[in-house]
């Protein structure tokens, strides 16, 4: 039996052609025309004026925090139900994450966020909100809360490229948006990230920090320290080819979800299974199809799939449960803990065949 991965890279067919163009130009470097092309494609897809291609999504979050002046001792709010990549950048800036739990959307709860802001002694400087598994958080409400209190908003849209809320792209509601092109995301450049913002000045500053903070002088002059975060022009070529198929990939992932839902319709009706919801007025990319089980042992299901060469995965372990964050501030009500204890991600590749998908379903049903 062929191995089925959770979300393997899915090339469009044009990647090697564009890589060949890069080789012909000999811009095998973190500069070149392909970077601009890749950024232009992301700008077009998100209707955002500025984009900067960087080495990964984590570095994009880091640049956003640095540009916004988040520093030592500052409090930064964040989704607790997320991947560590969302949070590490906060630590790079020596700031303190404050974790907010999810609500029924599985994403950050605006209600808990508001409650915290009404009672906290120290005003947080920023919020990093994740659109989990490609499904939109209640971003309009969250953005309004941040705006009212002058809290910077960074959207971790690493998983949600191609997702929309009221027709507006994820990543464009906050001060900064971040996308990831890691190997298992809906599009990939093997590794890569993109920072977007409406604010051209901030983006100029981000590009400056991403290229060793070299002053505008004919020689190498440095007033501040920076990073070597710029993406390679070679990888940008992969990105250009991948962006051509973004809407196809979203369609395929959404179809996976629909097929899973159909195949488990009886279990859904009986209340044994619940899929991650899609909030009103939004269209997620369904990067991963995720679901919780009412009674079944998820360890048993994951092990059974693995025995059959199928990769599945626990949902993210909430950050406030991580030993690393045992002392971090938190506003939690058990929602993400419950999701973590009962949920898994199913194989969701955009190239998953319906036969493969049905094989996954059959195996899950055998042990649930
Ligand atoms: C993948 C991911 C990141 C980090 O992106 P990298 O490109 O791997 O650095 C950050 N946040 C979330 C929610 C992610 O899923």
Tab-separated table of C-alpha atoms and ligand atoms in Angstrom:
chain	number	residue	atom	x	y	z
A	1	UNK	CA	0.000	0.000	0.000
A	2	UNK	CA	1.166	3.494	-0.893
A	3	UNK	CA	2.013	5.772	2.019
A	4	UNK	CA	-0.538	8.544	2.511
A	5	UNK	CA	0.868	11.739	3.995
A	6	UNK	CA	-0.985	14.414	5.907
A	7	UNK	CA	-0.312	17.264	3.483
A	8	UNK	CA	2.524	16.538	1.043
A	9	UNK	CA	3.950	19.075	-1.424
A	10	UNK	CA	1.904	19.240	-4.609
A	11	UNK	CA	3.781	20.760	-7.526
A	12	UNK	CA	1.972	22.491	-10.377
A	13	UNK	CA	4.366	21.429	-13.121
A	14	UNK	CA	5.804	24.870	-13.846
A	15	UNK	CA	8.240	24.977	-10.934
A	16	UNK	CA	11.236	23.563	-12.814
A	17	UNK	CA	10.599	25.843	-15.783
A	18	UNK	CA	10.802	28.925	-13.561
A	19	UNK	CA	13.782	27.532	-11.678
A	20	UNK	CA	15.482	27.103	-15.071
A	21	UNK	CA	14.797	30.793	-15.777
A	22	UNK	CA	16.518	31.680	-12.528
A	23	UNK	CA	19.510	29.546	-13.465
A	24	UNK	CA	19.718	31.195	-16.875
A	25	UNK	CA	19.779	34.605	-15.193
A	26	UNK	CA	22.355	33.288	-12.681
A	27	UNK	CA	20.559	35.111	-9.844
A	28	UNK	CA	21.058	32.139	-7.520
A	29	UNK	CA	20.814	34.525	-4.598
A	30	UNK	CA	18.438	36.171	-2.159
A	31	UNK	CA	17.942	38.897	-4.777
A	32	UNK	CA	16.440	38.751	-8.258
A	33	UNK	CA	13.434	39.214	-10.465
A	34	UNK	CA	11.674	36.025	-9.372
A	35	UNK	CA	11.326	37.368	-5.826
A	36	UNK	CA	9.492	40.398	-7.161
A	37	UNK	CA	7.272	38.158	-9.287
A	38	UNK	CA	6.443	35.956	-6.323
A	39	UNK	CA	5.654	38.976	-4.156
A	40	UNK	CA	3.494	40.439	-6.919
A	41	UNK	CA	1.477	37.211	-7.099
A	42	UNK	CA	0.842	37.275	-3.358
A	43	UNK	CA	-0.110	40.956	-3.536
A	44	UNK	CA	-2.594	40.166	-6.289
A	45	UNK	CA	-4.102	37.182	-4.499
A	46	UNK	CA	-4.551	39.065	-1.223
A	47	UNK	CA	-5.207	42.540	-2.660
A	48	UNK	CA	-2.529	43.863	-0.343
A	49	UNK	CA	-0.164	46.565	-1.585
A	50	UNK	CA	3.060	45.331	-0.018
A	51	UNK	CA	4.651	41.899	0.314
A	52	UNK	CA	8.103	40.685	1.342
A	53	UNK	CA	9.324	37.132	0.690
A	54	UNK	CA	11.384	35.733	3.546
A	55	UNK	CA	12.956	32.443	4.634
A	56	UNK	CA	9.922	31.200	6.551
A	57	UNK	CA	6.734	32.212	8.308
A	58	UNK	CA	8.392	32.399	11.720
A	59	UNK	CA	10.864	35.033	10.515
A	60	UNK	CA	7.978	37.025	9.015
A	61	UNK	CA	6.269	37.168	12.428
A	62	UNK	CA	9.578	38.150	13.993
A	63	UNK	CA	10.032	41.020	11.525
A	64	UNK	CA	6.504	42.256	12.212
A	65	UNK	CA	7.127	42.341	15.978
A	66	UNK	CA	10.491	44.019	15.564
A	67	UNK	CA	9.118	46.710	13.241
A	68	UNK	CA	6.254	47.390	15.656
A	69	UNK	CA	8.771	47.961	18.428
A	70	UNK	CA	7.710	45.016	20.568
A	71	UNK	CA	10.536	44.368	22.984
A	72	UNK	CA	11.774	43.084	26.298
A	73	UNK	CA	9.084	42.715	28.926
A	74	UNK	CA	6.191	43.643	26.651
A	75	UNK	CA	3.041	41.556	26.799
A	76	UNK	CA	1.882	40.071	23.506
A	77	UNK	CA	-1.480	38.343	23.290
A	78	UNK	CA	-1.709	35.165	21.228
A	79	UNK	CA	-3.946	32.241	20.411
A	80	UNK	CA	-3.135	29.390	22.763
A	81	UNK	CA	-4.469	26.869	20.258
A	82	UNK	CA	-1.738	27.183	17.639
A	83	UNK	CA	1.629	25.958	16.449
A	84	UNK	CA	4.759	27.126	18.287
A	85	UNK	CA	5.968	28.978	15.162
A	86	UNK	CA	3.324	31.532	16.007
A	87	UNK	CA	4.854	32.167	19.435
A	88	UNK	CA	8.615	31.671	19.112
A	89	UNK	CA	9.040	35.078	17.487
A	90	UNK	CA	7.524	36.692	20.590
A	91	UNK	CA	10.289	35.019	22.608
A	92	UNK	CA	12.968	36.183	20.136
A	93	UNK	CA	11.915	39.728	21.090
A	94	UNK	CA	12.096	38.810	24.799
A	95	UNK	CA	8.409	39.676	25.110
A	96	UNK	CA	5.888	37.685	27.158
A	97	UNK	CA	3.111	35.760	25.429
A	98	UNK	CA	-0.330	35.931	27.032
A	99	UNK	CA	-2.458	33.041	25.852
A	100	UNK	CA	-6.129	33.379	24.972
A	101	UNK	CA	-8.325	30.318	24.607
A	102	UNK	CA	-10.549	29.371	21.689
A	103	UNK	CA	-14.324	29.478	21.421
A	104	UNK	CA	-16.705	27.306	19.410
A	105	UNK	CA	-14.965	28.459	16.228
A	106	UNK	CA	-11.827	26.649	17.517
A	107	UNK	CA	-10.045	29.978	16.955
A	108	UNK	CA	-9.320	32.772	19.433
A	109	UNK	CA	-12.321	33.830	21.495
A	110	UNK	CA	-13.097	37.559	21.150
A	111	UNK	CA	-15.115	37.281	24.348
A	112	UNK	CA	-12.169	36.033	26.424
A	113	UNK	CA	-9.947	38.598	24.741
A	114	UNK	CA	-12.282	41.407	25.776
A	115	UNK	CA	-12.594	40.056	29.308
A	116	UNK	CA	-8.837	39.959	29.684
A	117	UNK	CA	-8.421	43.501	28.391
A	118	UNK	CA	-11.007	44.786	30.830
A	119	UNK	CA	-9.174	43.415	33.834
A	120	UNK	CA	-5.478	43.158	32.985
A	121	UNK	CA	-3.045	45.338	34.887
A	122	UNK	CA	-0.550	45.620	32.074
A	123	UNK	CA	-1.707	46.671	28.645
A	124	UNK	CA	-0.546	44.258	25.916
A	125	UNK	CA	1.184	45.849	22.933
A	126	UNK	CA	0.120	43.389	20.244
A	127	UNK	CA	-1.949	40.331	19.391
A	128	UNK	CA	-0.802	37.450	17.181
A	129	UNK	CA	-3.952	35.654	16.086
A	130	UNK	CA	-3.869	32.355	14.188
A	131	UNK	CA	-6.363	31.276	11.547
A	132	UNK	CA	-6.162	27.651	12.524
A	133	UNK	CA	-6.025	24.892	9.898
A	134	UNK	CA	-6.929	27.503	7.278
A	135	UNK	CA	-10.255	28.466	8.855
A	136	UNK	CA	-10.875	32.126	9.579
A	137	UNK	CA	-10.939	33.421	13.150
A	138	UNK	CA	-13.630	36.007	14.019
A	139	UNK	CA	-11.235	38.499	12.570
A	140	UNK	CA	-13.509	41.493	12.156
A	141	UNK	CA	-14.511	41.408	15.804
A	142	UNK	CA	-10.949	40.791	16.915
A	143	UNK	CA	-9.609	43.626	14.741
A	144	UNK	CA	-12.217	46.006	16.176
A	145	UNK	CA	-11.226	45.127	19.757
A	146	UNK	CA	-7.547	45.728	18.951
A	147	UNK	CA	-8.241	48.984	17.168
A	148	UNK	CA	-10.346	50.341	19.999
A	149	UNK	CA	-7.526	49.744	22.453
A	150	UNK	CA	-4.577	50.588	20.187
A	151	UNK	CA	-3.200	47.063	20.215
A	152	UNK	CA	-1.263	46.053	17.122
A	153	UNK	CA	-2.732	43.080	15.275
A	154	UNK	CA	-0.593	40.499	13.503
A	155	UNK	CA	-2.462	37.782	11.632
A	156	UNK	CA	-0.706	34.446	11.611
A	157	UNK	CA	-2.149	33.320	8.287
A	158	UNK	CA	0.586	30.690	7.892
A	159	UNK	CA	-2.088	28.030	7.412
A	160	UNK	CA	-4.750	30.157	5.748
A	161	UNK	CA	-3.441	31.375	2.400
A	162	UNK	CA	-6.479	31.561	0.116
A	163	UNK	CA	-9.007	31.899	2.947
A	164	UNK	CA	-11.459	34.812	3.020
A	165	UNK	CA	-13.766	36.630	5.398
A	166	UNK	CA	-16.498	38.644	3.688
A	167	UNK	CA	-14.497	38.430	0.493
A	168	UNK	CA	-11.372	39.864	2.101
A	169	UNK	CA	-8.219	37.749	2.223
A	170	UNK	CA	-6.868	36.398	5.486
A	171	UNK	CA	-3.733	38.268	6.439
A	172	UNK	CA	-5.091	41.679	5.404
A	173	UNK	CA	-7.178	42.621	8.444
A	174	UNK	CA	-4.362	43.441	10.815
A	175	UNK	CA	-1.280	45.628	10.809
A	176	UNK	CA	0.698	42.728	9.392
A	177	UNK	CA	-0.189	39.369	7.857
A	178	UNK	CA	2.086	36.354	7.668
A	179	UNK	CA	2.008	33.376	5.308
A	180	UNK	CA	4.113	30.225	5.371
A	181	UNK	CA	5.282	28.185	2.397
A	182	UNK	CA	6.697	25.339	4.464
A	183	UNK	CA	6.701	21.830	2.988
A	184	UNK	CA	3.345	20.791	4.397
A	185	UNK	CA	1.342	23.979	3.850
A	186	UNK	CA	-1.289	24.347	1.130
A	187	UNK	CA	1.380	25.853	-1.152
A	188	UNK	CA	5.073	25.314	-0.617
A	189	UNK	CA	8.443	26.659	-1.684
A	190	UNK	CA	10.064	23.846	0.395
A	191	UNK	CA	10.517	26.463	3.070
A	192	UNK	CA	9.508	30.060	2.851
A	193	UNK	CA	7.354	32.837	4.208
A	194	UNK	CA	5.699	36.079	3.211
A	195	UNK	CA	5.017	39.231	5.171
A	196	UNK	CA	2.248	41.563	3.991
A	197	UNK	CA	1.024	44.951	5.178
A	198	UNK	CA	-0.810	47.987	3.908
A	199	UNK	CA	1.819	50.162	5.573
A	200	UNK	CA	4.619	50.802	3.061
A	201	UNK	CA	6.901	52.459	5.627
A	202	UNK	CA	6.754	49.461	7.938
A	203	UNK	CA	7.382	47.127	5.042
A	204	UNK	CA	10.456	49.120	4.049
A	205	UNK	CA	11.707	48.759	7.588
A	206	UNK	CA	10.951	45.017	7.533
A	207	UNK	CA	12.962	44.622	4.311
A	208	UNK	CA	15.803	46.566	5.957
A	209	UNK	CA	15.863	44.266	8.999
A	210	UNK	CA	15.552	41.205	6.741
A	211	UNK	CA	18.768	42.125	4.917
A	212	UNK	CA	21.201	42.750	7.792
A	213	UNK	CA	20.041	46.316	8.462
A	214	UNK	CA	22.476	47.885	6.046
A	215	UNK	CA	22.196	51.675	5.955
A	216	UNK	CA	21.716	53.447	2.643
A	217	UNK	CA	25.403	54.125	2.073
A	218	UNK	CA	27.834	53.046	-0.655
A	219	UNK	CA	29.689	50.918	1.948
A	220	UNK	CA	28.433	48.679	4.749
A	221	UNK	CA	27.274	50.918	7.538
A	222	UNK	CA	25.196	49.620	10.444
A	223	UNK	CA	23.350	51.592	13.075
A	224	UNK	CA	20.981	48.781	14.089
A	225	UNK	CA	21.279	45.012	13.984
A	226	UNK	CA	19.262	42.974	11.518
A	227	UNK	CA	18.773	39.441	10.247
A	228	UNK	CA	19.512	37.391	7.157
A	229	UNK	CA	15.871	36.570	6.439
A	230	UNK	CA	15.436	37.198	2.726
A	231	UNK	CA	14.123	34.319	0.603
A	232	UNK	CA	16.254	32.793	-2.125
A	233	UNK	CA	15.407	33.787	-5.695
A	234	UNK	CA	15.503	30.052	-6.562
A	235	UNK	CA	12.764	29.227	-4.059
A	236	UNK	CA	10.745	32.224	-5.224
A	237	UNK	CA	10.554	30.488	-8.621
A	238	UNK	CA	8.767	27.579	-6.924
A	239	UNK	CA	6.483	30.116	-5.276
A	240	UNK	CA	5.518	31.746	-8.581
A	241	UNK	CA	4.497	28.361	-10.000
A	242	UNK	CA	2.625	27.458	-6.823
A	243	UNK	CA	0.656	30.703	-6.760
A	244	UNK	CA	-0.710	29.844	-10.213
A	245	UNK	CA	-2.642	26.956	-8.688
A	246	UNK	CA	-3.720	28.494	-5.372
A	247	UNK	CA	-7.434	28.494	-6.130
A	248	UNK	CA	-7.238	24.915	-7.479
A	249	UNK	CA	-5.491	23.788	-4.310
A	250	UNK	CA	-8.088	25.457	-2.092
A	251	UNK	CA	-10.830	23.827	-4.132
A	252	UNK	CA	-9.204	20.405	-3.755
A	253	UNK	CA	-8.751	20.792	0.010
A	254	UNK	CA	-12.331	21.980	0.424
A	255	UNK	CA	-13.454	18.986	-1.605
A	256	UNK	CA	-11.512	16.639	0.697
A	257	UNK	CA	-13.420	18.137	3.580
A	258	UNK	CA	-16.785	17.714	1.820
A	259	UNK	CA	-16.010	14.078	1.006
A	260	UNK	CA	-14.972	13.321	4.583
A	261	UNK	CA	-18.117	15.013	5.848
A	262	UNK	CA	-20.257	12.977	3.506
A	263	UNK	CA	-18.513	9.723	4.415
A	264	UNK	CA	-19.023	10.397	8.139
A	265	UNK	CA	-22.545	11.827	7.830
A	266	UNK	CA	-24.052	9.063	9.982
A	267	UNK	CA	-21.470	9.603	12.736
A	268	UNK	CA	-22.041	13.353	12.566
A	269	UNK	CA	-25.795	12.884	12.961
A	270	UNK	CA	-25.243	10.589	15.919
A	271	UNK	CA	-23.051	13.234	17.528
A	272	UNK	CA	-19.969	10.997	17.500
A	273	UNK	CA	-17.922	13.285	15.299
A	274	UNK	CA	-17.624	17.049	14.932
A	275	UNK	CA	-15.620	18.772	12.209
A	276	UNK	CA	-13.945	22.118	12.651
A	277	UNK	CA	-16.562	24.723	11.771
A	278	UNK	CA	-16.454	27.525	9.268
A	279	UNK	CA	-17.643	30.826	10.713
A	280	UNK	CA	-20.372	32.781	8.984
A	281	UNK	CA	-19.355	34.996	6.055
A	282	UNK	CA	-16.039	33.174	5.739
A	283	UNK	CA	-14.533	30.704	3.333
A	284	UNK	CA	-11.577	28.810	4.775
A	285	UNK	CA	-9.074	26.886	2.697
A	286	UNK	CA	-9.596	23.653	4.663
A	287	UNK	CA	-5.821	23.164	4.584
A	288	UNK	CA	-6.317	20.216	6.920
A	289	UNK	CA	-9.561	18.419	7.603
A	290	UNK	CA	-9.799	18.247	11.386
A	291	UNK	CA	-12.381	16.659	13.625
A	292	UNK	CA	-13.089	15.661	17.183
A	293	UNK	CA	-14.514	12.379	18.466
A	294	UNK	CA	-16.987	12.227	21.294
A	295	UNK	CA	-15.934	8.890	22.745
A	296	UNK	CA	-13.362	7.160	20.571
A	297	UNK	CA	-9.708	6.932	21.540
A	298	UNK	CA	-7.795	9.193	19.178
A	299	UNK	CA	-4.520	7.436	20.021
A	300	UNK	CA	-6.061	4.200	18.799
A	301	UNK	CA	-7.233	5.826	15.577
A	302	UNK	CA	-3.866	7.468	14.900
A	303	UNK	CA	-2.028	4.181	15.619
A	304	UNK	CA	-4.372	2.172	13.400
A	305	UNK	CA	-3.858	4.608	10.527
A	306	UNK	CA	-0.101	4.526	11.049
A	307	UNK	CA	-0.081	0.711	10.916
A	308	UNK	CA	-1.651	1.142	7.510
A	309	UNK	CA	0.959	3.669	6.377
A	310	UNK	CA	-1.358	6.624	6.773
A	311	UNK	CA	-0.198	9.779	8.484
A	312	UNK	CA	-2.647	11.539	10.796
A	313	UNK	CA	-1.917	13.844	13.692
A	314	UNK	CA	-3.105	15.172	17.005
A	315	UNK	CA	-4.450	18.707	16.939
A	316	UNK	CA	-1.936	21.296	18.172
A	317	UNK	CA	-1.218	20.990	21.863
A	318	UNK	CA	-2.294	24.329	23.349
A	319	UNK	CA	0.589	26.627	24.220
A	320	UNK	CA	-0.560	27.133	27.807
A	321	UNK	CA	-0.082	23.369	28.358
A	322	UNK	CA	3.510	23.441	27.100
A	323	UNK	CA	6.205	23.103	29.779
A	324	UNK	CA	7.971	26.029	28.073
A	325	UNK	CA	5.058	28.281	29.029
A	326	UNK	CA	4.221	26.956	32.484
A	327	UNK	CA	4.570	30.452	33.927
A	328	UNK	CA	2.934	32.391	31.094
A	329	UNK	CA	-0.234	34.405	31.625
A	330	UNK	CA	-3.354	32.811	30.214
A	331	UNK	CA	-7.097	33.193	29.868
A	332	UNK	CA	-8.410	29.686	29.364
A	333	UNK	CA	-11.731	27.974	29.842
A	334	UNK	CA	-10.953	24.395	28.790
A	335	UNK	CA	-12.023	24.730	25.151
A	336	UNK	CA	-8.683	24.120	23.482
A	337	UNK	CA	-7.749	21.475	26.047
A	338	UNK	CA	-10.895	19.567	25.154
A	339	UNK	CA	-10.203	19.930	21.420
A	340	UNK	CA	-6.635	18.711	21.917
A	341	UNK	CA	-7.803	15.702	23.920
A	342	UNK	CA	-10.362	14.570	21.362
A	343	UNK	CA	-9.286	15.770	17.930
A	344	UNK	CA	-7.126	14.736	15.004
A	345	UNK	CA	-6.059	15.944	11.557
A	346	UNK	CA	-6.806	13.595	8.681
A	347	UNK	CA	-4.778	13.275	5.464
A	348	UNK	CA	-5.747	16.355	3.490
A	349	UNK	CA	-3.331	16.704	0.585
A	350	UNK	CA	-4.659	18.544	-2.438
A	351	UNK	CA	-3.605	15.490	-4.480
A	352	UNK	CA	-5.383	12.964	-2.264
A	353	UNK	CA	-7.471	10.663	-4.471
A	354	UNK	CA	-11.030	9.823	-3.477
A	355	UNK	CA	-10.017	6.128	-3.260
A	356	UNK	CA	-7.304	7.034	-0.775
A	357	UNK	CA	-9.730	9.194	1.160
A	358	UNK	CA	-12.268	6.360	1.359
A	359	UNK	CA	-9.502	4.033	2.593
A	360	UNK	CA	-8.767	6.491	5.412
A	361	UNK	CA	-12.471	6.673	6.313
A	362	UNK	CA	-12.842	2.889	6.360
A	363	UNK	CA	-9.846	2.482	8.679
A	364	UNK	CA	-11.083	5.194	11.056
A	365	UNK	CA	-14.498	3.542	11.246
A	366	UNK	CA	-12.863	0.196	12.093
A	367	UNK	CA	-11.572	1.496	15.415
A	368	UNK	CA	-13.824	4.390	16.375
B	1	LIG	C1	3.643	26.695	9.808
B	1	LIG	C2	3.216	27.667	10.802
B	1	LIG	C3	4.052	28.716	11.222
B	1	LIG	C4	5.488	28.837	10.877
B	1	LIG	O1	5.789	28.856	9.547
B	1	LIG	P1	7.246	28.385	9.095
B	1	LIG	O2	7.275	28.761	7.656
B	1	LIG	O3	7.311	26.910	9.319
B	1	LIG	O4	8.234	29.124	9.904
B	1	LIG	C5	3.552	29.634	12.112
B	1	LIG	N1	2.307	29.545	12.581
B	1	LIG	C6	1.481	28.563	12.214
B	1	LIG	C7	0.102	28.544	12.760
B	1	LIG	C8	1.914	27.576	11.329
B	1	LIG	O5	1.107	26.568	11.020
